[in-house]
């Protein structure tokens, strides 16, 4: 099998919701086995990009390629096969609140692995250990703090050891220590498992820390993509305004 | 221009209604298709059967007893005018078996379980739990909607049997013990006038009402949007739409069956 360097590629993707144009001819390549961080303003359509990658949203126009294959014409069964290669950490973790943390992490294993109960228990304990939640398995999601929920969501996302993990604002709303802890967790998971990670964030420190590639979304397009160093040295006024967090500049803030 | 405006508004309401009916039917089709495809999640079905059925027993029994009782009381005063007190029992039993049993049970379960379905699925929608199911390659129609619909279609007829039974019991207590109708006659007339078919048709109605209340509840929840407020709105709409649909369907089914 040929394996193109970009595991996920968005080509000229357009997407509108009602009259609001969210993605306007967006193109992006996600390199295999690396971490790509997408930065941009809140409400700018960053989550929409992730949802395109996993087929939750279909583009109005343009293509989404995974391993060089357009995912748009796939039927239910094929898209499910594709999704088994992905893990996703949602913004508020999206843990099933009718199940314990243990059952949440066990869920993908029960659905898609042929493991017996003993093996499932082993894997769940291992993943909970990886995210520092050993001993919290019997709690309900509502009993967890925001940071713990995200870590539990991460444990669930990596349960089946996917090739690609999508992170939707993994550090938003967390205190600085937890932010750093989650960023380290992303970095460690990515390095240890050799996966491809796509992270959506507006936490720039975190982005510099974890990213191999940073892509900036502005007005429905990726206006700059490159290594953290390249982004920092960019002479684009929009990028400079965003990474320095200034209210004045080409981006209209209010 | 101004003359056509009310027509436009009416047209919009009709269009919206038709659109929604279409979407609900589409959800039904999907549910039926998933019914034929493994895995069948018996555990989830049983859990819903417990929630829809067992946990609705109390409210069903209370509704049944009081409905039967008050119906006996009302008909007695009417029937006494022309000396037909002996028919109170069979009238109560017939009304319960054909109409009151299935309709009132379904309305109570709509309020209890249909609303809960809308609220639960709505919350899962706005907190991205439904997206999470998709992402984990599990179809939410199969995982969430199917067990609720199957459980409701099975449990509503069973609850209706209970409602019929305790309703007649309520009518008996009021008729025989409070109003002094002869117990033997009360029971004999029920046996004489109520056919098993009357009860069967009531149970068929109940199954269809179960389908309506679960499908509408799931539909409203599944497509909820707009945070906590959206979930509240979905829940209210589910109860109203399901109740009205049950009453309308009751008329149509009665016209077709009797």
XYZ file of C-alpha atoms in Angstrom:
512
model
C 0.000 0.000 0.000
C 1.281 3.426 -0.807
C 1.180 5.692 2.162
C 1.176 9.352 1.280
C 2.952 11.633 3.707
C -0.328 13.352 4.561
C -2.646 10.968 6.403
C -5.507 13.469 6.235
C -5.937 16.086 3.578
C -8.663 18.674 3.150
C -8.908 20.082 -0.365
C -10.771 23.301 -1.081
C -13.447 22.534 1.510
C -16.455 24.836 1.597
C -19.110 24.606 4.303
C -21.997 26.877 5.217
C -24.587 26.599 7.950
C -27.653 28.454 6.770
C -26.369 31.734 5.409
C -23.196 31.665 7.440
C -20.109 30.608 5.537
C -17.813 28.781 7.953
C -15.201 27.185 5.721
C -14.321 29.003 2.547
C -12.079 26.874 0.376
C -9.979 25.514 3.198
C -7.004 23.298 2.368
C -4.853 21.521 4.935
C -2.459 18.562 5.021
C -1.992 16.620 8.232
C 1.382 14.809 8.207
C 1.415 11.188 9.372
C 2.780 10.422 12.830
C 3.026 14.049 13.878
C 1.052 16.580 15.850
C -0.748 19.330 13.997
C -2.240 22.166 15.997
C -4.936 24.305 14.422
C -5.179 27.737 15.978
C -7.701 30.468 15.336
C -10.426 32.487 16.966
C -13.286 31.007 18.966
C -16.304 30.293 16.825
C -14.150 30.380 13.706
C -14.993 26.868 12.591
C -12.092 24.923 14.113
C -14.391 22.199 15.472
C -16.050 22.049 12.062
C -12.681 21.119 10.542
C -12.295 18.210 12.967
C -15.826 17.030 12.320
C -15.078 16.990 8.589
C -12.045 14.790 9.173
C -14.111 12.092 10.850
C -17.136 12.356 8.587
C -19.544 13.852 11.129
C -20.063 16.757 8.751
C -19.880 16.493 4.978
C -18.394 19.328 2.935
C -20.703 21.357 0.686
C -17.871 21.391 -1.809
C -14.342 20.035 -1.838
C -12.762 16.811 -0.654
C -11.673 15.196 2.584
C -9.036 12.541 1.987
C -7.880 9.975 4.508
C -4.911 7.950 3.246
C -5.554 9.488 -0.140
C -9.129 8.203 -0.262
C -12.094 10.574 -0.509
C -14.376 9.765 2.424
C -17.465 11.468 1.078
C -18.836 8.591 -1.042
C -18.320 5.991 1.730
C -21.435 4.188 2.972
C -22.304 3.644 6.638
C -20.322 0.470 6.992
C -17.208 1.869 5.329
C -17.283 5.075 7.308
C -17.575 3.041 10.520
C -14.515 1.018 9.533
C -12.709 4.301 8.945
C -13.834 5.746 12.271
C -12.377 2.788 14.145
C -8.963 4.156 13.175
C -9.782 7.442 14.910
C -10.136 8.524 18.492
C -11.638 11.851 19.429
C -11.528 13.907 22.582
C -14.504 16.256 22.638
C -14.450 19.723 24.079
C -16.414 18.762 27.194
C -15.208 15.168 26.962
C -18.715 13.932 25.969
C -18.489 11.089 28.480
C -21.700 9.042 28.651
C -23.164 10.310 31.889
C -25.251 7.199 32.446
C -22.080 5.100 32.773
C -19.153 4.998 35.193
C -15.749 6.186 34.050
C -14.691 2.550 33.761
C -17.655 1.691 31.543
C -16.984 4.772 29.407
C -13.426 3.696 28.711
C -14.540 0.092 28.215
C -17.260 1.147 25.748
C -15.192 1.167 22.533
C -13.512 -2.082 23.606
C -16.831 -3.817 24.200
C -18.094 -2.557 20.862
C -15.156 -3.232 18.609
C -12.673 -5.598 20.204
C -13.000 -9.312 20.822
C -11.400 -9.007 24.242
C -12.865 -10.993 27.113
C -13.889 -9.299 30.351
C -10.529 -9.886 32.003
C -8.607 -8.384 29.109
C -11.001 -5.418 28.940
C -10.449 -4.741 32.630
C -6.708 -4.889 32.066
C -6.772 -2.466 29.134
C -9.102 -0.007 30.890
C -6.929 0.014 34.019
C -3.865 0.571 31.848
C -5.450 3.525 30.002
C -6.768 5.046 33.216
C -3.243 4.711 34.594
C -1.808 6.506 31.553
C -4.004 9.537 32.217
C -3.523 9.438 35.986
C -7.012 8.283 36.902
C -6.163 4.981 38.567
C -8.792 4.260 41.209
C -11.385 6.629 39.763
C -13.021 4.035 37.510
C -16.123 3.547 39.618
C -17.009 7.260 39.712
C -19.728 8.741 37.553
C -18.655 11.491 35.110
C -20.684 14.058 37.082
C -18.437 13.452 40.099
C -15.305 14.456 38.198
C -13.696 17.869 37.829
C -13.264 19.396 34.367
C -9.656 18.267 34.084
C -10.474 14.748 35.209
C -13.318 14.539 32.679
C -10.961 15.500 29.881
C -8.452 12.909 31.022
C -11.179 10.265 31.190
C -12.264 11.308 27.689
C -8.667 10.911 26.545
C -8.501 7.434 28.097
C -11.624 6.498 26.154
C -10.231 7.997 22.943
C -7.021 5.927 23.163
C -8.690 2.712 24.371
C -8.586 1.064 20.954
C -5.119 2.490 20.247
C -6.213 4.444 17.180
C -3.817 5.753 14.536
C -5.244 9.239 14.654
C -6.539 11.223 17.612
C -8.482 14.449 17.255
C -8.462 16.824 20.201
C -11.144 19.503 20.367
C -9.831 22.236 22.663
C -8.243 19.854 25.169
C -7.064 22.597 27.500
C -9.812 25.213 27.329
C -11.182 26.101 30.750
C -8.472 24.351 32.726
C -6.119 25.895 35.272
C -2.490 26.439 34.127
C -1.157 23.370 35.929
C -3.809 21.098 34.448
C -3.251 22.710 31.051
C 0.397 21.780 31.222
C -0.454 18.287 32.433
C -2.843 17.713 29.520
C -0.337 19.090 27.025
C 2.308 16.704 28.344
C -0.217 13.910 28.127
C -0.898 14.689 24.467
C 2.804 14.853 23.751
C 3.555 11.605 25.578
C 0.668 9.751 23.976
C 1.686 10.942 20.561
C 5.332 9.982 21.032
C 4.713 6.705 22.825
C 2.068 5.406 20.435
C 3.484 7.106 17.337
C 0.063 8.359 16.390
C -1.088 11.287 14.319
C -2.642 13.990 16.474
C -4.756 16.937 15.395
C -5.288 19.479 18.150
C -7.575 22.465 18.112
C -6.538 25.147 20.486
C -6.180 28.779 21.199
C -3.602 28.109 23.843
C -0.424 29.196 22.078
C 2.041 28.068 24.752
C 0.547 24.596 24.463
C 0.688 24.755 20.688
C 4.402 25.629 20.680
C 4.970 22.823 23.144
C 3.197 19.959 21.396
C 3.073 20.872 17.707
C 5.197 19.676 14.833
C 3.014 21.786 12.588
C 0.835 24.779 13.420
C -1.901 25.891 11.050
C -3.788 29.115 11.498
C -7.458 29.360 10.532
C -8.746 32.772 9.568
C -11.949 33.625 7.712
C -12.600 30.038 6.672
C -9.125 29.316 5.291
C -5.755 28.187 6.535
C -3.692 31.336 6.059
C -0.441 29.969 7.414
C 0.977 26.543 8.199
C 4.418 25.553 9.325
C 6.636 24.616 12.254
C 6.158 26.592 15.477
C 9.322 28.519 14.626
C 8.025 29.398 11.180
C 4.719 30.584 12.627
C 6.504 32.714 15.206
C 8.679 34.253 12.502
C 5.807 34.737 10.076
C 5.559 38.221 8.616
C 1.788 37.873 8.094
C 0.098 40.671 10.019
C -2.906 38.518 10.924
C -0.717 35.738 12.341
C 1.385 38.234 14.258
C -1.682 39.883 15.732
C -3.134 36.537 16.808
C 0.003 35.044 18.362
C 0.717 38.225 20.260
C -2.867 38.567 21.369
C -3.420 42.162 20.332
C -6.853 43.671 19.949
C -5.623 46.084 17.251
C -4.669 44.936 13.794
C -6.161 43.460 10.643
C -8.439 41.074 12.648
C -11.556 42.906 13.775
C -12.038 41.838 17.351
C -15.217 43.663 18.301
C -49.768 41.732 -0.268
C -51.310 42.047 3.147
C -54.199 39.865 2.061
C -51.955 36.924 1.335
C -50.001 37.169 4.555
C -52.285 34.985 6.696
C -52.231 32.405 3.907
C -48.467 32.501 3.849
C -48.335 31.968 7.602
C -50.757 29.073 7.336
C -48.741 27.589 4.512
C -45.610 27.808 6.599
C -47.264 25.984 9.499
C -48.514 23.235 7.186
C -45.130 22.904 5.518
C -43.382 22.680 8.860
C -45.844 20.048 10.049
C -45.387 17.948 6.925
C -41.626 18.284 7.091
C -41.614 17.088 10.676
C -43.953 14.183 9.917
C -41.576 13.177 7.137
C -38.570 13.312 9.433
C -40.319 11.220 12.083
C -41.264 8.629 9.459
C -37.657 8.586 8.309
C -36.551 7.862 11.876
C -39.115 5.041 11.974
C -37.737 3.554 8.760
C -34.180 3.720 10.117
C -35.306 2.092 13.352
C -37.019 -0.749 11.499
C -33.954 -1.280 9.302
C -31.698 -1.459 12.358
C -34.130 -3.923 13.936
C -33.161 -6.393 11.235
C -29.435 -5.958 11.651
C -27.298 -7.315 14.501
C -26.075 -6.661 17.111
C -29.327 -6.798 19.017
C -28.771 -5.088 22.298
C -31.074 -7.063 24.562
C -29.567 -5.562 27.694
C -30.529 -2.057 26.591
C -34.014 -3.216 25.572
C -34.569 -4.809 28.989
C -33.322 -1.696 30.731
C -35.827 0.404 28.770
C -38.594 -2.125 29.394
C -37.959 -1.696 33.089
C -37.990 2.089 32.751
C -41.035 2.371 30.482
C -42.978 -0.535 31.961
C -42.185 -1.482 35.543
C -41.573 2.074 36.678
C -44.854 3.246 35.118
C -46.854 0.645 37.069
C -47.739 2.896 39.997
C -49.038 5.719 37.899
C -50.891 3.284 35.626
C -52.606 1.600 38.578
C -53.626 4.909 40.146
C -54.976 6.219 36.845
C -56.834 2.969 36.190
C -58.460 2.668 39.612
C -59.728 6.225 39.692
C -60.883 6.212 36.083
C -62.853 2.993 36.602
C -64.278 4.315 39.854
C -65.389 7.678 38.548
C -66.765 6.110 35.389
C -68.928 3.740 37.460
C -70.117 6.691 39.527
C -71.045 8.756 36.463
C -72.756 6.016 34.486
C -74.662 4.838 37.579
C -76.423 8.188 37.946
C -77.365 8.207 34.282
C -78.338 4.563 34.045
C -80.388 4.693 37.280
C -82.759 7.101 35.535
C -84.066 4.262 33.382
C -83.313 1.358 35.680
C -80.264 0.007 33.845
C -77.882 -0.101 36.851
C -77.007 -3.690 36.014
C -75.192 -2.471 32.901
C -72.764 -0.209 34.792
C -70.141 -2.964 35.035
C -70.140 -3.867 31.367
C -70.140 -0.204 30.308
C -67.129 0.538 32.485
C -65.330 -2.571 31.265
C -66.045 -1.869 27.596
C -64.973 1.757 27.835
C -61.778 0.747 29.598
C -60.903 -2.065 27.216
C -61.542 -0.101 24.039
C -60.637 3.478 24.929
C -59.726 4.561 28.416
C -57.243 1.799 29.167
C -54.958 2.313 26.173
C -55.440 6.090 25.830
C -54.995 7.119 29.453
C -52.118 4.698 29.996
C -50.347 6.033 26.911
C -50.869 9.643 27.955
C -49.489 8.932 31.421
C -46.490 7.079 30.003
C -45.937 9.927 27.533
C -45.713 12.318 30.451
C -43.423 10.023 32.382
C -41.251 8.200 29.861
C -41.741 10.029 26.548
C -40.616 13.271 28.167
C -37.656 11.513 29.775
C -36.585 10.113 26.402
C -36.632 13.586 24.854
C -34.720 15.048 27.786
C -32.135 12.277 27.889
C -31.434 12.160 24.164
C -31.584 15.961 24.007
C -28.939 16.254 26.712
C -26.806 13.686 24.925
C -27.164 15.691 21.723
C -26.183 19.077 23.154
C -23.271 17.624 25.154
C -21.940 15.863 22.027
C -22.536 12.381 23.445
C -24.449 11.477 20.281
C -21.519 12.683 18.166
C -19.277 10.598 20.408
C -21.333 7.515 19.527
C -20.896 8.224 15.808
C -17.178 8.772 16.297
C -16.877 5.444 18.105
C -18.561 3.803 15.109
C -21.783 3.038 16.974
C -24.995 4.144 15.311
C -27.051 6.171 17.799
C -30.354 5.194 16.183
C -29.510 1.593 16.850
C -28.010 2.244 20.272
C -30.477 4.796 21.657
C -33.687 4.909 19.626
C -34.251 1.242 18.841
C -34.283 -0.065 22.443
C -36.687 2.678 23.514
C -39.101 2.069 20.663
C -39.058 -1.718 21.034
C -39.504 -1.494 24.809
C -42.425 0.917 24.466
C -44.226 -1.177 21.847
C -43.928 -4.228 24.102
C -44.698 -2.577 27.443
C -47.663 -0.346 26.574
C -50.042 -3.271 25.880
C -48.898 -4.942 29.104
C -49.502 -1.775 31.090
C -52.894 -1.461 29.408
C -53.866 -4.934 30.620
C -53.058 -3.788 34.135
C -55.007 -0.561 33.655
C -58.034 -2.460 32.292
C -57.943 -4.860 35.198
C -57.560 -2.384 38.028
C -60.012 -0.042 36.301
C -62.699 -2.701 36.368
C -61.724 -3.369 39.966
C -62.196 0.332 40.752
C -65.559 0.277 39.013
C -66.494 -2.839 40.992
C -65.610 -1.284 44.336
C -67.612 1.859 43.563
C -70.518 0.046 41.877
C -70.912 -2.896 44.246
C -69.675 -1.583 47.574
C -70.639 2.074 47.421
C -73.673 2.092 45.135
C -75.078 -1.325 46.026
C -75.237 -2.987 42.597
C -75.515 -6.778 42.899
C -72.028 -8.265 42.593
C -73.112 -11.265 40.551
C -74.950 -9.153 38.007
C -72.092 -6.671 37.783
C -69.668 -9.436 36.827
C -72.094 -11.453 34.694
C -72.869 -8.471 32.467
C -69.161 -7.806 31.951
C -68.674 -11.394 30.802
C -71.763 -11.171 28.599
C -70.947 -7.909 26.800
C -67.156 -7.640 26.664
C -65.604 -9.772 23.924
C -61.948 -10.756 24.011
C -61.788 -8.894 20.720
C -62.598 -5.593 22.456
C -59.633 -6.128 24.713
C -57.386 -7.202 21.839
C -58.192 -4.101 19.840
C -57.409 -1.964 22.854
C -54.052 -3.701 23.131
C -53.272 -3.135 19.454
C -54.022 0.536 20.011
C -51.721 0.551 23.024
C -48.859 -0.912 20.987
C -49.306 1.771 18.334
C -49.474 4.497 20.978
C -46.266 3.080 22.440
C -44.650 3.436 19.036
C -45.870 7.033 18.747
C -44.771 8.218 22.177
C -41.303 6.649 21.967
C -40.667 7.719 18.394
C -41.752 11.318 19.036
C -39.819 11.472 22.320
C -36.657 10.142 20.680
C -37.089 12.344 17.602
C -37.430 15.550 19.611
C -34.450 14.667 21.760
C -32.309 13.450 18.878
C -32.644 16.734 17.005
C -32.534 19.055 20.016
C -30.221 22.051 19.803
C -29.406 25.143 21.823
C -28.206 23.999 25.228
C -30.359 23.539 28.313
C -33.115 25.712 26.907
C -33.215 23.613 23.762
C -33.537 20.422 25.784
C -36.425 21.928 27.761
C -38.126 22.972 24.550
C -37.634 19.523 23.019
C -39.146 17.873 26.094
C -42.241 20.062 26.100
C -42.741 19.635 22.367
C -42.342 15.878 22.671
C -45.110 15.608 25.272
C -47.483 17.906 23.401
C -46.882 16.385 19.972
C -47.039 12.789 21.226
C -50.242 13.420 23.218
C -52.029 15.096 20.340
C -50.858 12.431 17.897
C -52.071 9.676 20.234
C -55.523 11.245 20.478
C -55.761 11.744 16.721
C -54.487 8.225 16.052
C -57.036 6.908 18.542
C -59.861 8.336 16.486
C -58.484 6.929 13.240
C -57.834 3.493 14.724
C -61.283 3.365 16.301
C -62.907 4.280 13.009
C -60.907 1.572 11.243
C -61.360 -1.210 13.796
C -64.930 -1.031 15.079
